[in-house]
mmCIF file of C-alpha atoms in Angstrom:
data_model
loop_
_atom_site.group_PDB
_atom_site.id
_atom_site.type_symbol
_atom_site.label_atom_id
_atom_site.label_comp_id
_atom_site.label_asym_id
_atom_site.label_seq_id
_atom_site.Cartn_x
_atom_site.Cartn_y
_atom_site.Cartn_z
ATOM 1 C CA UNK A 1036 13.373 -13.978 -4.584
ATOM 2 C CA UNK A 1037 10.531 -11.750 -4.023
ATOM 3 C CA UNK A 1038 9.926 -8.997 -5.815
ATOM 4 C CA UNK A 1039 7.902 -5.853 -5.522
ATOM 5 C CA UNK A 1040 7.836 -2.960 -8.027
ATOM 6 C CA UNK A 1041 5.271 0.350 -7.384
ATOM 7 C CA UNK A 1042 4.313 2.614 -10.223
ATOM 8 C CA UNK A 1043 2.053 4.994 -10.823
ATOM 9 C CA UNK A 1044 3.391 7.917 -8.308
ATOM 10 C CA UNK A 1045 3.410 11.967 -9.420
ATOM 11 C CA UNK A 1046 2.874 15.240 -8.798
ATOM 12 C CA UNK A 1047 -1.209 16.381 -8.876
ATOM 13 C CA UNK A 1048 -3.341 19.553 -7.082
ATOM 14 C CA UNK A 1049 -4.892 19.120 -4.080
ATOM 15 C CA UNK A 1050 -8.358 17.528 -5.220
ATOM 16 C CA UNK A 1051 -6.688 15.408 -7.639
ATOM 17 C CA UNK A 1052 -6.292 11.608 -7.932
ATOM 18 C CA UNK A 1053 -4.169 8.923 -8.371
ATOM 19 C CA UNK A 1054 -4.166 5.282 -8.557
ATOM 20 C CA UNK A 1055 -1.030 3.152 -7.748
ATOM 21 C CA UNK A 1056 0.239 -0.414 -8.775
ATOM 22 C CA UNK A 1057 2.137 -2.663 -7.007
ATOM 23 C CA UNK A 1058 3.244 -6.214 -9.017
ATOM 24 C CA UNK A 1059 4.802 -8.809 -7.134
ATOM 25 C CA UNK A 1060 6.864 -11.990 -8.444
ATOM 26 C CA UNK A 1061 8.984 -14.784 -6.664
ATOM 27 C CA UNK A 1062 6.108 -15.852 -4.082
ATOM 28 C CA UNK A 1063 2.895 -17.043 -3.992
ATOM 29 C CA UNK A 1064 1.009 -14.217 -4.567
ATOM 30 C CA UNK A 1065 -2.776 -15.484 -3.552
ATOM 31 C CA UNK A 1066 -1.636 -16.332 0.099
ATOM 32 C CA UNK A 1067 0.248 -13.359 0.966
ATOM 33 C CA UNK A 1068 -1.388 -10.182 2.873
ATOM 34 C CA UNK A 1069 -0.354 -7.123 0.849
ATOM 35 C CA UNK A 1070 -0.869 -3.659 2.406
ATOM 36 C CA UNK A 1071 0.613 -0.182 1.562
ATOM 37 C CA UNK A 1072 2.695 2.116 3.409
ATOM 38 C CA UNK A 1073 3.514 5.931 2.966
ATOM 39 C CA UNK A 1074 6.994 8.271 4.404
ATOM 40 C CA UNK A 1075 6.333 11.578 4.541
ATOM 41 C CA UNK A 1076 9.294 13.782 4.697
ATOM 42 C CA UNK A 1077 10.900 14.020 7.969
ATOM 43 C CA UNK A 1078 8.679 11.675 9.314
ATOM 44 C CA UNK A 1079 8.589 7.966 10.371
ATOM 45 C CA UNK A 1080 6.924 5.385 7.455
ATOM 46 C CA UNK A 1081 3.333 4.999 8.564
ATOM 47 C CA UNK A 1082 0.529 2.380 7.372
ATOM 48 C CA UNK A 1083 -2.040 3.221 4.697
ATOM 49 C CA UNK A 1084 -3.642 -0.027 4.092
ATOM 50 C CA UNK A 1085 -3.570 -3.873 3.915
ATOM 51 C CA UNK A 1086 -5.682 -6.468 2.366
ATOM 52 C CA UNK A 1087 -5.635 -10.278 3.218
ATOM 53 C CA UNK A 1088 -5.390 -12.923 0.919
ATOM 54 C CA UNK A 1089 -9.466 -13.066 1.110
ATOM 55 C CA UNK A 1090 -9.714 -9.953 0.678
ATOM 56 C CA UNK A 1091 -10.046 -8.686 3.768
ATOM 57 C CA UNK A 1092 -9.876 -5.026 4.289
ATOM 58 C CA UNK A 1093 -8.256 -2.514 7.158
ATOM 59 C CA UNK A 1094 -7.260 0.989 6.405
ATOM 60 C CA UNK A 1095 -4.498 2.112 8.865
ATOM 61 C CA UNK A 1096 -5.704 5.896 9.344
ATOM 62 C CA UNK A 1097 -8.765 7.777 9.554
ATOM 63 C CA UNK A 1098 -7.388 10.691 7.223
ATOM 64 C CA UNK A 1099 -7.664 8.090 4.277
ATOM 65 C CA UNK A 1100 -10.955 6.489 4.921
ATOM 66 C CA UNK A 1101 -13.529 7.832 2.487
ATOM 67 C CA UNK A 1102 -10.756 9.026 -0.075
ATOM 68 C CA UNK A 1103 -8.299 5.978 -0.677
ATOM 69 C CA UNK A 1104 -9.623 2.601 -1.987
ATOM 70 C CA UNK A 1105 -7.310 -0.773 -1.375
ATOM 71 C CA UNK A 1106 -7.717 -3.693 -3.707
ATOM 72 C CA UNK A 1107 -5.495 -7.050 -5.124
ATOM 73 C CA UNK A 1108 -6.199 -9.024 -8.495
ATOM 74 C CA UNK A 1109 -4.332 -12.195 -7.880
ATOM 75 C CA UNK A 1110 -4.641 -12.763 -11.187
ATOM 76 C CA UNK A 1111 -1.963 -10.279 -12.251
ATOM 77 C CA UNK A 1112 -0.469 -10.345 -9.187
ATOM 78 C CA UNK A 1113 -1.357 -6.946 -8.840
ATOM 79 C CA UNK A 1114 -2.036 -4.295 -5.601
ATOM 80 C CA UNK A 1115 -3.595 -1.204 -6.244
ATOM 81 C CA UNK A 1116 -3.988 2.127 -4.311
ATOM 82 C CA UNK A 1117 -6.817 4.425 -5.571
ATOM 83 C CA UNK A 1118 -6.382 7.817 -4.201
ATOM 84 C CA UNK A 1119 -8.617 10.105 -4.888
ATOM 85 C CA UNK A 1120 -8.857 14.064 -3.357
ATOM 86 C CA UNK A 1121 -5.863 14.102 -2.404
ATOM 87 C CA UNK A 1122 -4.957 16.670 -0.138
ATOM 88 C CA UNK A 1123 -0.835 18.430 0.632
ATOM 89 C CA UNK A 1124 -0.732 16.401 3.977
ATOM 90 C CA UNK A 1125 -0.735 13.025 1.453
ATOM 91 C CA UNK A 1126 2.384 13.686 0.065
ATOM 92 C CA UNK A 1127 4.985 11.145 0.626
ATOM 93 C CA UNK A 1128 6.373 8.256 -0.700
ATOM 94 C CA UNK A 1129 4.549 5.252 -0.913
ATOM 95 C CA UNK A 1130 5.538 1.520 -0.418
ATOM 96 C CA UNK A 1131 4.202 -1.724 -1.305
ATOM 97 C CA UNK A 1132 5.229 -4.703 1.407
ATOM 98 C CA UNK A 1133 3.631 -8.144 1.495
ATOM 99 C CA UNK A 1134 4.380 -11.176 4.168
ATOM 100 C CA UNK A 1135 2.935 -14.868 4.029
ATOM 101 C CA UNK A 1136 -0.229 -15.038 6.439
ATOM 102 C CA UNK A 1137 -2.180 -18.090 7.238
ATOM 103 C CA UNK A 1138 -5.489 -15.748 7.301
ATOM 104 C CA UNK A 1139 -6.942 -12.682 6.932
ATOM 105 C CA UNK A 1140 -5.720 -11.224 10.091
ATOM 106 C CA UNK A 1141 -5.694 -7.565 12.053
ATOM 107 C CA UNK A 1142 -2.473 -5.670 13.140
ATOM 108 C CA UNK A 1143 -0.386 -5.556 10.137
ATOM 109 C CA UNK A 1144 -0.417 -1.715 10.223
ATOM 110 C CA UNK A 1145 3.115 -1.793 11.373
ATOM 111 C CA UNK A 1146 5.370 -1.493 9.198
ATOM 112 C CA UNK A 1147 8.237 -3.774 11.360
ATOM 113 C CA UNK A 1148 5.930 -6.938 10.828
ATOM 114 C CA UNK A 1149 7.036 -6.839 7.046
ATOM 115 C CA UNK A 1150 10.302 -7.791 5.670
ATOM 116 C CA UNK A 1151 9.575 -7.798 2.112
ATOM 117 C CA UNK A 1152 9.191 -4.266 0.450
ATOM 118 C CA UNK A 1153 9.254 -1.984 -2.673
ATOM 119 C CA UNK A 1154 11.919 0.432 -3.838
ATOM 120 C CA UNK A 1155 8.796 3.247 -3.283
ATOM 121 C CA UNK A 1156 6.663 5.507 -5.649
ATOM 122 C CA UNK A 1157 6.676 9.532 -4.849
ATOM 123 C CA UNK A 1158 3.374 10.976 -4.598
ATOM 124 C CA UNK A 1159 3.720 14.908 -4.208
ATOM 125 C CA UNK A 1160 0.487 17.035 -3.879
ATOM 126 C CA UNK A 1161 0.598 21.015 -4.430
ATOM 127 C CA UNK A 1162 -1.938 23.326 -2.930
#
């Protein structure tokens, strides 16, 4: 069955970075859009990013752009997440979710077109 474990969550200073992994297993890896998603407390689960098999890029919110970087090695079956000055309003925990797509495609910012996601990663950042 599919599988998708995140790592690479903790607790940094505002201005600090971190980068997050997300392996997948049980699918084929290459054709499936991956895209990360982020719960803040008290608050609904939002999109970060998503990258198409091709490597097609969208970032989800304008508060990221600039600061978070979105890439895949299909090789290792591998999603990353590289945040870097990170700021308090970041913190949250973040989730990996993948679906099949026939092409690199637009509107996968929401998170009810994915049925296949991790168990989550915390990322908490202190002022």
């Amino acid at each position: 069955q599919v599988q998708l474990v995140e790592s690479g969550g903790g607790s940094v200073q505002a201005g600090g970075s971190l980068r997050l992994s997300c392996v997948g297993s049980g699918y084929m890896y290459s054709r499936h859009l991956m895209a990360w998603f982020r719960q803040p407390p008290g608050k609904e689960r939002e999109g970060v990013a998503y990258i198409g098999p091709n490597g097609g890029i969208t970032y989800c919110t304008d508060s990221v752009k600039g600061r978070f970087t979105i890439s895949r090695d299909n090789a290792k079956n591998t999603l990353y997440l590289q945040m870097n000055s990170l700021q308090p309003e970041d913190t949250a925990m973040y989730y990996c979710a993948t679906r099949f797509v026939l092409a690199d495609s637009l509107g996968y910012c929401d998170p009810g077109r994915f049925a296949y996601w991790g168990q989550g990663t915390q990322v908490t950042v202190s002022s």
